[in-house]
XYZ file of C-alpha atoms in Angstrom:
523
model
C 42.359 29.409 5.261
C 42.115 28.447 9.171
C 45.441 29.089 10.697
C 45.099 26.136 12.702
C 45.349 23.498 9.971
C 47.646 24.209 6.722
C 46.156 22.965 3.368
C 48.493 20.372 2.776
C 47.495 18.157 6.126
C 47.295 14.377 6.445
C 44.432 14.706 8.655
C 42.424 14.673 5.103
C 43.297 11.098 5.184
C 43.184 10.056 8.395
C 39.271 9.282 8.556
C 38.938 6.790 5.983
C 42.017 5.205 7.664
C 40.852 5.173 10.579
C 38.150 3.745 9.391
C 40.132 0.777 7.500
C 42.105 0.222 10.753
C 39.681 -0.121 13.435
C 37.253 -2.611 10.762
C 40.559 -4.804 11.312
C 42.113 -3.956 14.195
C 39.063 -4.156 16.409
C 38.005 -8.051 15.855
C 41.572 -9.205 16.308
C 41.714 -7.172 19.852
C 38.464 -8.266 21.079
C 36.903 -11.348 21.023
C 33.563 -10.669 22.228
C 30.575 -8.935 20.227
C 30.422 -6.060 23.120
C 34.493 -5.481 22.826
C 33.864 -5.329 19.109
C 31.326 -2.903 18.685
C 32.422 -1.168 21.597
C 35.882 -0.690 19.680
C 34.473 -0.225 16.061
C 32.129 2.407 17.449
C 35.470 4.617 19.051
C 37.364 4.202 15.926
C 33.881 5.730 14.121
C 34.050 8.197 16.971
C 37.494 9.227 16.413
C 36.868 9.534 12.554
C 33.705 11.897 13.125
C 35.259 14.615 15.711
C 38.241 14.598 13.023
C 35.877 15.372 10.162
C 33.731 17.826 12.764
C 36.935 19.256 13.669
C 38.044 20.243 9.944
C 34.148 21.121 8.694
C 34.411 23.412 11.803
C 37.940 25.199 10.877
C 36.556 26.046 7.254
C 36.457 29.113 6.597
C 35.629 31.301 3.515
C 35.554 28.371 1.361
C 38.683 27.337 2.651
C 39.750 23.629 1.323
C 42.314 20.840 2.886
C 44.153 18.282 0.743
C 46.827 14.710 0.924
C 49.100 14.054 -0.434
C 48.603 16.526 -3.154
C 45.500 18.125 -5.093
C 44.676 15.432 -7.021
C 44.689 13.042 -4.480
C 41.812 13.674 -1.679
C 40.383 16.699 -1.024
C 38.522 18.168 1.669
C 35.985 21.777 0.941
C 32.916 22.368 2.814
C 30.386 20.509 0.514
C 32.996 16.842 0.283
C 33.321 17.635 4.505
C 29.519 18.094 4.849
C 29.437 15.019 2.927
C 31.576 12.943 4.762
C 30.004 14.193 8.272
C 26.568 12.697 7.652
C 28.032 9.435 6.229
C 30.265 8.951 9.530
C 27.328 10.067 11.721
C 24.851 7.757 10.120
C 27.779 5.113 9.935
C 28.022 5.443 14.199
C 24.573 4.843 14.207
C 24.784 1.915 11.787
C 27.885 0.510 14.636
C 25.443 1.082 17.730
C 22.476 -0.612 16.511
C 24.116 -3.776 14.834
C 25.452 -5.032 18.166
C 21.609 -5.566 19.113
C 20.505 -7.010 15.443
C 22.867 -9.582 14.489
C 22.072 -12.044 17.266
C 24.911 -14.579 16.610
C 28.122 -12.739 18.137
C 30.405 -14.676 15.367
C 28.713 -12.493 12.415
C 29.965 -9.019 13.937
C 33.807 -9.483 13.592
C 33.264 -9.627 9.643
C 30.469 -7.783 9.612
C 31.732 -4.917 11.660
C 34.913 -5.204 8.909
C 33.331 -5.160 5.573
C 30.855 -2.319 7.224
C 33.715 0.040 8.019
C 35.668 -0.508 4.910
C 32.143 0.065 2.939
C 32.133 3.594 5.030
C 35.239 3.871 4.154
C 34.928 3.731 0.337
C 31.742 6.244 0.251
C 34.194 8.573 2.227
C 36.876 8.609 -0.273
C 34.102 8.577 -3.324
C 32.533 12.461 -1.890
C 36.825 13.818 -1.184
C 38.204 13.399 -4.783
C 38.381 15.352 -7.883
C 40.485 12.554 -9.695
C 38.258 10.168 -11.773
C 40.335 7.432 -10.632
C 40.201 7.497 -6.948
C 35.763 8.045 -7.280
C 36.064 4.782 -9.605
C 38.217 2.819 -8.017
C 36.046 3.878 -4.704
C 32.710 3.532 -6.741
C 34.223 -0.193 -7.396
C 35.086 -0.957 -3.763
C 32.117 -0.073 -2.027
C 29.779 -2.272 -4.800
C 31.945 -5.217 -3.613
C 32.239 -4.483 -0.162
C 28.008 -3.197 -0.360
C 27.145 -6.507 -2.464
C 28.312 -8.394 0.458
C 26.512 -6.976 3.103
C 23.761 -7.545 1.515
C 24.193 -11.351 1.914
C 24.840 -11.148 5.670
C 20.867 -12.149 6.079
C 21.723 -15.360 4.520
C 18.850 -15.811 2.509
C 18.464 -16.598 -0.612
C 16.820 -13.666 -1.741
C 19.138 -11.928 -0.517
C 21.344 -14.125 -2.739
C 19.328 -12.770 -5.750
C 19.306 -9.195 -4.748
C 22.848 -9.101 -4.224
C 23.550 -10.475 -8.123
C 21.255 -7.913 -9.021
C 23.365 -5.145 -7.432
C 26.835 -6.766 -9.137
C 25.185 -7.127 -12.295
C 23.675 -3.581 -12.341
C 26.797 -2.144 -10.605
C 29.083 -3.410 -13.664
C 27.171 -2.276 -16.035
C 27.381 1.071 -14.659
C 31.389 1.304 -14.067
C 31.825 0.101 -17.461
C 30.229 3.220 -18.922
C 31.943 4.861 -15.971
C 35.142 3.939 -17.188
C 34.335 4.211 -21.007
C 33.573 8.182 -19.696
C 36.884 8.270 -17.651
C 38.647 6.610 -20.786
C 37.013 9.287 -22.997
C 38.067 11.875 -20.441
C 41.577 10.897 -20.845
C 41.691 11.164 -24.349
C 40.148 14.569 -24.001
C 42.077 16.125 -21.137
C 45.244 14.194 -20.988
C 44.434 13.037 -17.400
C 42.327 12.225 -15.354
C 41.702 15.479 -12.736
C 38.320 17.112 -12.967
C 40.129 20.105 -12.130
C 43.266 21.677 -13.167
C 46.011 20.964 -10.292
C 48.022 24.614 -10.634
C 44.821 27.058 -11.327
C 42.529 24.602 -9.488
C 39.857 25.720 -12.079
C 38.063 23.183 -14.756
C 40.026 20.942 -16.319
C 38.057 20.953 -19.647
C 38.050 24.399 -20.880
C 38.855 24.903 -24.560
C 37.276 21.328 -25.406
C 34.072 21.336 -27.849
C 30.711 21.733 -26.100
C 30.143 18.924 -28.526
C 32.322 16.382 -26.347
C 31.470 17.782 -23.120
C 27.895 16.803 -23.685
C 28.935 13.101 -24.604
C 31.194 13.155 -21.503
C 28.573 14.390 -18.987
C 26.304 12.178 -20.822
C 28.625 8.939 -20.354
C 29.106 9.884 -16.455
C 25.214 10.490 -15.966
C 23.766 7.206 -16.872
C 27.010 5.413 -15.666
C 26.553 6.587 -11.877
C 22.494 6.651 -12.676
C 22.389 2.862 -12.227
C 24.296 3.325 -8.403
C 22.357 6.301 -7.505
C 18.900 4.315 -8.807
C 17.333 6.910 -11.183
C 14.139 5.610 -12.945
C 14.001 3.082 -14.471
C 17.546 1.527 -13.478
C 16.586 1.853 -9.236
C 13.594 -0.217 -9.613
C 14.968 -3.316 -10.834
C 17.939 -3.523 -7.675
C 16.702 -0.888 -5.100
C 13.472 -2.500 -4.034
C 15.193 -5.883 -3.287
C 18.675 -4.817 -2.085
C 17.455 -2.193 0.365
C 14.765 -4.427 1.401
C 16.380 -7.650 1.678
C 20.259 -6.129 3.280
C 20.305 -6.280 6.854
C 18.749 -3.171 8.497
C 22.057 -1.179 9.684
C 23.050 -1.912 5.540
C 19.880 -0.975 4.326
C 19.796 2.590 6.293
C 23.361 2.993 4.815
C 22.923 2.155 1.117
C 19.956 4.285 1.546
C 20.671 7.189 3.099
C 24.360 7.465 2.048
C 25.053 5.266 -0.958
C 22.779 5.960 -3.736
C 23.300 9.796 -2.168
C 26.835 9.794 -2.948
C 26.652 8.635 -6.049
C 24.248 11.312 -7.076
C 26.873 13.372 -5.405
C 29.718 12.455 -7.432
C 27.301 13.079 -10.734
C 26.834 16.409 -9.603
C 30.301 17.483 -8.845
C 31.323 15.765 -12.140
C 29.042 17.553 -14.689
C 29.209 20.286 -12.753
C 32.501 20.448 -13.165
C 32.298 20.068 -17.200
C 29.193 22.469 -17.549
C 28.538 21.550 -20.767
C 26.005 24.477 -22.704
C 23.247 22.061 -23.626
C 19.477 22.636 -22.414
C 19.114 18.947 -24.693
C 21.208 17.182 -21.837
C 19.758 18.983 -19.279
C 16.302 18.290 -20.066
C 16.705 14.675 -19.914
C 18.130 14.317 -17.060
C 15.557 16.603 -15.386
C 12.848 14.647 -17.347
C 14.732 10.953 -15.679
C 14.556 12.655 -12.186
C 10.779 13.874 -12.717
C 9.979 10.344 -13.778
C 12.047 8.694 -10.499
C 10.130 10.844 -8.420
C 6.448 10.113 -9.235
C 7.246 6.579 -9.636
C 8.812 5.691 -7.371
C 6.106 7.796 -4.536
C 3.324 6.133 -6.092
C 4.847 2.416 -6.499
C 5.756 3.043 -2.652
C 2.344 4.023 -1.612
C 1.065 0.698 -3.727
C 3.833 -1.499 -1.635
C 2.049 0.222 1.385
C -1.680 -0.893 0.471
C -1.551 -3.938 -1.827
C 2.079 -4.907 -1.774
C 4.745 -6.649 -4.543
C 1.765 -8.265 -6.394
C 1.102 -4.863 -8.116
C 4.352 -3.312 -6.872
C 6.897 -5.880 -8.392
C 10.558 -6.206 -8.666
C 10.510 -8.540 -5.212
C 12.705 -11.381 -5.452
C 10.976 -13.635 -2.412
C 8.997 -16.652 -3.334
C 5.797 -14.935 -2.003
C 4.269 -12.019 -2.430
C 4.531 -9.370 0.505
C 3.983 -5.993 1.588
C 6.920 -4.982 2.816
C 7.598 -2.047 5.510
C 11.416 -1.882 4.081
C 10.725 -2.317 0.106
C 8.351 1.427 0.867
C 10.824 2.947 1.792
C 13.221 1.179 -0.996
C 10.760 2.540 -3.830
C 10.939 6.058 -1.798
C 14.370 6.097 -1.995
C 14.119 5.716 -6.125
C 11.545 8.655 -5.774
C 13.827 11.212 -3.058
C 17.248 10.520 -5.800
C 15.009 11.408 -8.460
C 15.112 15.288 -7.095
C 18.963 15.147 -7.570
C 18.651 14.360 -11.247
C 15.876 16.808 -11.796
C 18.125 19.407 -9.937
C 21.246 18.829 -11.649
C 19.206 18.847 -14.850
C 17.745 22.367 -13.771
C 20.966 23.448 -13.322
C 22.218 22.848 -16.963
C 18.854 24.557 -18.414
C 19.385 28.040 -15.901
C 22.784 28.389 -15.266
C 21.836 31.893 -13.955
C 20.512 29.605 -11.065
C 22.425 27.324 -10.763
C 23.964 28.164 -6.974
C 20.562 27.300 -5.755
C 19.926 24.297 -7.580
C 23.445 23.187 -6.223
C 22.579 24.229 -2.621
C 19.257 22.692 -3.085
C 20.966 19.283 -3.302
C 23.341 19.619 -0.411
C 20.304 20.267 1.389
C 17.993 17.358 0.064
C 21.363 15.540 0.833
C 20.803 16.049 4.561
C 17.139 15.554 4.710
C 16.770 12.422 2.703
C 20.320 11.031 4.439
C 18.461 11.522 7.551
C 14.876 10.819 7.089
C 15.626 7.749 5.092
C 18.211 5.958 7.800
C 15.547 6.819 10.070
C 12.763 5.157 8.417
C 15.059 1.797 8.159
C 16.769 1.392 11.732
C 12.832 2.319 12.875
C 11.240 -0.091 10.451
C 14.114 -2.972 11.407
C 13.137 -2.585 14.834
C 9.409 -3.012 14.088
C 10.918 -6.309 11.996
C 12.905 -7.205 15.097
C 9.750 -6.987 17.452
C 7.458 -8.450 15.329
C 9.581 -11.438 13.654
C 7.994 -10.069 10.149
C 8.436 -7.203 7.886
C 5.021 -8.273 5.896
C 2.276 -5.404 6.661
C -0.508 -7.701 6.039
C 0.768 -10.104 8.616
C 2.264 -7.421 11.067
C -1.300 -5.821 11.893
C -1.137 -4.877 15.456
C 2.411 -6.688 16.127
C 3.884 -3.661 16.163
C 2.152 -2.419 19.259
C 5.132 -2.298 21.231
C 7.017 0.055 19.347
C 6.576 3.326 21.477
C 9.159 6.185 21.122
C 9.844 4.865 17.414
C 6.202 5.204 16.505
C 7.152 8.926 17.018
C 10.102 9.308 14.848
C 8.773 6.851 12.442
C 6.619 9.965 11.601
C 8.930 12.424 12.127
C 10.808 10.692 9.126
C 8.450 9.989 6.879
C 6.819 13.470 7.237
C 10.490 15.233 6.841
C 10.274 13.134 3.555
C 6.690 14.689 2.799
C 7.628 18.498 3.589
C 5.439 19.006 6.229
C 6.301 22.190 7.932
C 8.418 21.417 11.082
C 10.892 18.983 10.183
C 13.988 19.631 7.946
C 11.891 18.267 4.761
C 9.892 21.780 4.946
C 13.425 23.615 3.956
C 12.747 21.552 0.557
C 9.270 22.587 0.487
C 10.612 26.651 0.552
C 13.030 25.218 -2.326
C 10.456 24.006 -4.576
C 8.197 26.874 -3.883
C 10.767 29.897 -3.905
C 9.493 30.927 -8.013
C 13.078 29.845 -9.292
C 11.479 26.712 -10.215
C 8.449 25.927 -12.603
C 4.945 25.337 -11.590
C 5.306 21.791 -13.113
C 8.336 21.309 -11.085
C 6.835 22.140 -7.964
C 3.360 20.562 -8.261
C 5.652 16.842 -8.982
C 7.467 17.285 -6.063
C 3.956 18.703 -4.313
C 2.364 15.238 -5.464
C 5.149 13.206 -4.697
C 5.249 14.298 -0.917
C 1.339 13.784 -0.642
C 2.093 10.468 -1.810
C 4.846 9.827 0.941
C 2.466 11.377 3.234
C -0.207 8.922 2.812
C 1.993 6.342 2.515
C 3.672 7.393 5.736
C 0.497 7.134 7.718
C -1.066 3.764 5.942
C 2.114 1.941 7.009
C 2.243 3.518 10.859
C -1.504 2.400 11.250
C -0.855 -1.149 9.437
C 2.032 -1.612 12.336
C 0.119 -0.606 15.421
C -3.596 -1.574 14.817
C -5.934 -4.131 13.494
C -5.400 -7.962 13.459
C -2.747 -9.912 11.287
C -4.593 -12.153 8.327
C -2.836 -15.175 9.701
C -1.365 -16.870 13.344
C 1.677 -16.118 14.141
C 3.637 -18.418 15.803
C 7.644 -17.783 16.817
C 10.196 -19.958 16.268
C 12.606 -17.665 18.374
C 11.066 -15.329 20.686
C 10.924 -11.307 19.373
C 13.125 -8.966 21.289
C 13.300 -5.068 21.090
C 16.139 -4.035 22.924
C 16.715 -0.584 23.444
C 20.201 -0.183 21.698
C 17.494 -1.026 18.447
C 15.523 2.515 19.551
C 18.560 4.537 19.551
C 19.170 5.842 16.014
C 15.495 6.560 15.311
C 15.199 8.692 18.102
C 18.463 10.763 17.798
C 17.723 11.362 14.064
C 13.811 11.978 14.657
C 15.117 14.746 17.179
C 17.793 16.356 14.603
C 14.946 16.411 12.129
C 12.804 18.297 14.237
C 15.342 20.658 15.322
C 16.522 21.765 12.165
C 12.945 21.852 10.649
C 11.863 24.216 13.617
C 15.193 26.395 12.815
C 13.641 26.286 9.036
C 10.130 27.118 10.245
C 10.629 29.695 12.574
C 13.604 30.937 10.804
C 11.975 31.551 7.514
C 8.502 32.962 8.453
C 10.803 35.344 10.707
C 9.350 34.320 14.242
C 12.404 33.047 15.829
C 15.607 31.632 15.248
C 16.295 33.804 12.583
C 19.810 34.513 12.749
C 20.343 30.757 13.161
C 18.498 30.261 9.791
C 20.417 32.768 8.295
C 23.443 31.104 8.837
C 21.687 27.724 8.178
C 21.100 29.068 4.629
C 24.438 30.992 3.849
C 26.255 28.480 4.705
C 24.777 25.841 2.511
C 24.920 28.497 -0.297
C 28.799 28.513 0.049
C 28.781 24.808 0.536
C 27.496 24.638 -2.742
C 29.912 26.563 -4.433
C 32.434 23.877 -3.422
C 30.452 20.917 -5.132
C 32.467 21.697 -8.210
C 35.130 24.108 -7.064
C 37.934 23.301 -4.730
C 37.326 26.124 -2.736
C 35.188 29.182 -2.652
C 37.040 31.597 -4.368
């Protein structure tokens, strides 16, 4: 333990509340936009050197918790967690001041966003069923209505999808915790006095129904194949851009989080179980690469699941249909897990890692695609040709993401490739993911070329005039740079040119990370 905290600390608590408070305290304070986000964005602040503070003081395995055990818990892999959610959440604060144009929608928006952080926090720091449901619950209300802040009535039609879906999914949830109960006498992954699994002595036969339960419950949220396609193309697409960058690169992330940590935690014995949900991820992964490269070239004609009136190719429904393919590699690594148990450490650290690349890469790809939107008054490919000139810097890290996504060596996404590649996994495994990137890859550069170059099918003609202020360039270009320096850590690192003790540490500390996914501490 680190001297300077004891285990038992509020401070565990105290960034989701800070959180809550400044989503309410900061629009009654200030009554302009700039006072607002100004506020909101210290309160994020405050939150994140917290968090940083704690993830730093970790030591050994070394694990914080309020008001007791089975109440929220803080280890390496739930603080890890929690720091990429609040970073990408700052960024999410910053570049909403410049997208919502109409200084009335930030109070609320600015409210329901911090509370929706909030909720995701709480969902990765808990090893009691009923505080990850009860969060799982909040953030689908508080993430349904986001998605309705672009007042459109697609939007309309992609948020019922995400209710619908989203019940569906907590009622097996809570069929699972239900069975748990029954099973366990409580609700506690984890045993509160030997802090070990709560479900040892119970028949393999009802661990595999349990884990089985919890997998397809959370699959819907975390939008495995074939549930993802029908909400995650129009919710991530059709949510305003700071939303969309959130419920993509955190959301659906800590879902897949919370599945790992839970079966994880049960282990059942069963290559059956593990199989299928290796076989679900495999099929996420291809899918949903290809349908995004078809988005890219001949859009939702051929694509489908778009809930506009028209057809489109749409810059944000790629990287929607990407994000089905990226959360496929949790399920296929979770699934690995259960089939080699010998292996499992590295299947577990391989997620914690694909965690930080695809949080990163994928908010990237948004915010940078939402500022092409906001330049260009259109997020249609075939009618943005060449309207997209003006985007610059973000032309850059527009790459830089979707090449982290496709494994190319220099950005974070080549730590992945080294994964895949290492001989613990199977050469089927590792030619799918192989395919999948050169999918993304293509797709990457058919959608950069579509933005900058050629001339739009049809005139178009601006009701309001585009801007592309520079608060809109911001997150793109701070995550394209931690990208890059990570994957150059990675590259150098592991082919032992440079930067190797830096890798070293990289790597060991995401293996004891790992451990924590299912244990309170490293032990």
């Amino acid at each position: 333990m680190s001297s300077a905290i004891p285990p038992e600390t509020f401070l565990t608590a105290l960034t989701p509340a800070l959180l809550v408070v400044g989503g309410i305290v900061s629009p009654l304070v200030f009554k302009r936009g700039k006072g607002v986000a100004a506020s909101t964005g210290l309160f994020f602040l405050v939150a994140l050197a917290v968090n940083t503070w704690m993830l730093l003081g970790m030591q050994h395995g070394s694990f914080y918790y309020y008001p007791t055990i089975e109440g929220l818990v803080l280890n390496p892999a739930s603080a890890f967690v929690v720091e990429l959610t609040l970073i990408l959440g700052l960024l999410g604060v910053i570049y909403s001041y410049r997208y919502f144009e109409e200084e009335k929608i930030l109070s609320p928006f600015y409210l329901l966003f911090s509370f929706f952080i909030a909720t995701l926090v709480l969902m990765a720091t808990s090893f009691n069923m009923l505080i990850i449901y009860i969060a799982f619950e909040a953030s689908t209300i508080a993430g349904g209505i986001l998605i309705l802040f672009t007042r459109r009535r697609s939007a309309t039609k992609a948020a019922v999808r995400f209710f619908l879906l989203s019940v569906i999914g907590a009622v097996i949830i809570l069929v699972g915790i239900l069975y748990q109960n029954q099973l366990t006498g409580g609700f506690m992954l984890i045993d509160p006095v030997t802090k070990l699994s709560a479900f040892s002595g119970i028949a393999n036969s009802d661990l595999v129904l349990l884990s089985t339960l919890y997998a397809i419950g959370f699959s819907i949220k975390v939008g495995i194949f074939p549930f993802g396609l029908l909400w995650l193309p129009a919710a991530h697409s059709e949510a305003p851009t700071p939303v969309s960058a959130i419920l993509s690169g955190v959301m659906v992330q800590i879902a897949a989080f919370a599945v790992s940590r839970v079966v994880g935690v049960i282990n059942p014995a069963s290559t059956q179980l593990g199989a299928a949900l290796a076989i679900l991820g495999a099929l996420s992964v291809i899918t949903g690469a290809v349908l995004a490269a078809v988005e890219a070239t001949s859009g939702s004609k051929y694509s489908r699941f778009h809930v506009g009136s028209i057809h489109i190719r749409g810059i944000k429904r790629i990287w929607a249909f990407s994000t089905s393919s990226e959360v496929g590699v949790f399920y296929l690594l979770i699934g690995l897990a259960l089939m080699e148990p010998a292996y499992s450490p590295l299947f577990f650290a391989g997620i914690l890692l694909h965690f930080l690349n695809h949080g990163l890469a994928k908010a990237l790809l948004f915010f940078d695609s939402g500022f092409v939107i906001e330049t260009s008054r259109t997020a249609d490919l075939s009618v943005l040709k060449g309207l997209g000139g003006k985007v610059g810097v973000n032309g850059l890290s527009y790459l830089i993401g979707g090449f982290s996504l496709a494994l190319i060596p220099g950005t974070l996404g080549y730590n992945t490739f080294l994964e895949f590649t290492s001989g613990h996994m199977g050469i089927e495994v590792t030619a799918l993911i192989l395919t999948a990137a050169a999918f993304i890859f293509f797709t990457t550069l058919y959608s950069l070329r579509a933005i900058i170059s050629g001339k739009p099918k049809a005139k178009v003609e601006y009701l309001k005039p585009p801007h592309g202020h520079a608060v809109l360039r911001i997150p793109g270009v701070v995550l394209g740079v931690f990208l890059v320096a990570l994957g150059l850590v990675v590259l150098f690192g592991a082919s032992g040119i440079a930067l190797g003790e830096y890798y070293q540490v990289f790597k060991e500390w995401f293996e004891l990370a790992a451990e924590t996914i299912t244990k309170v501490g490293a032990f």
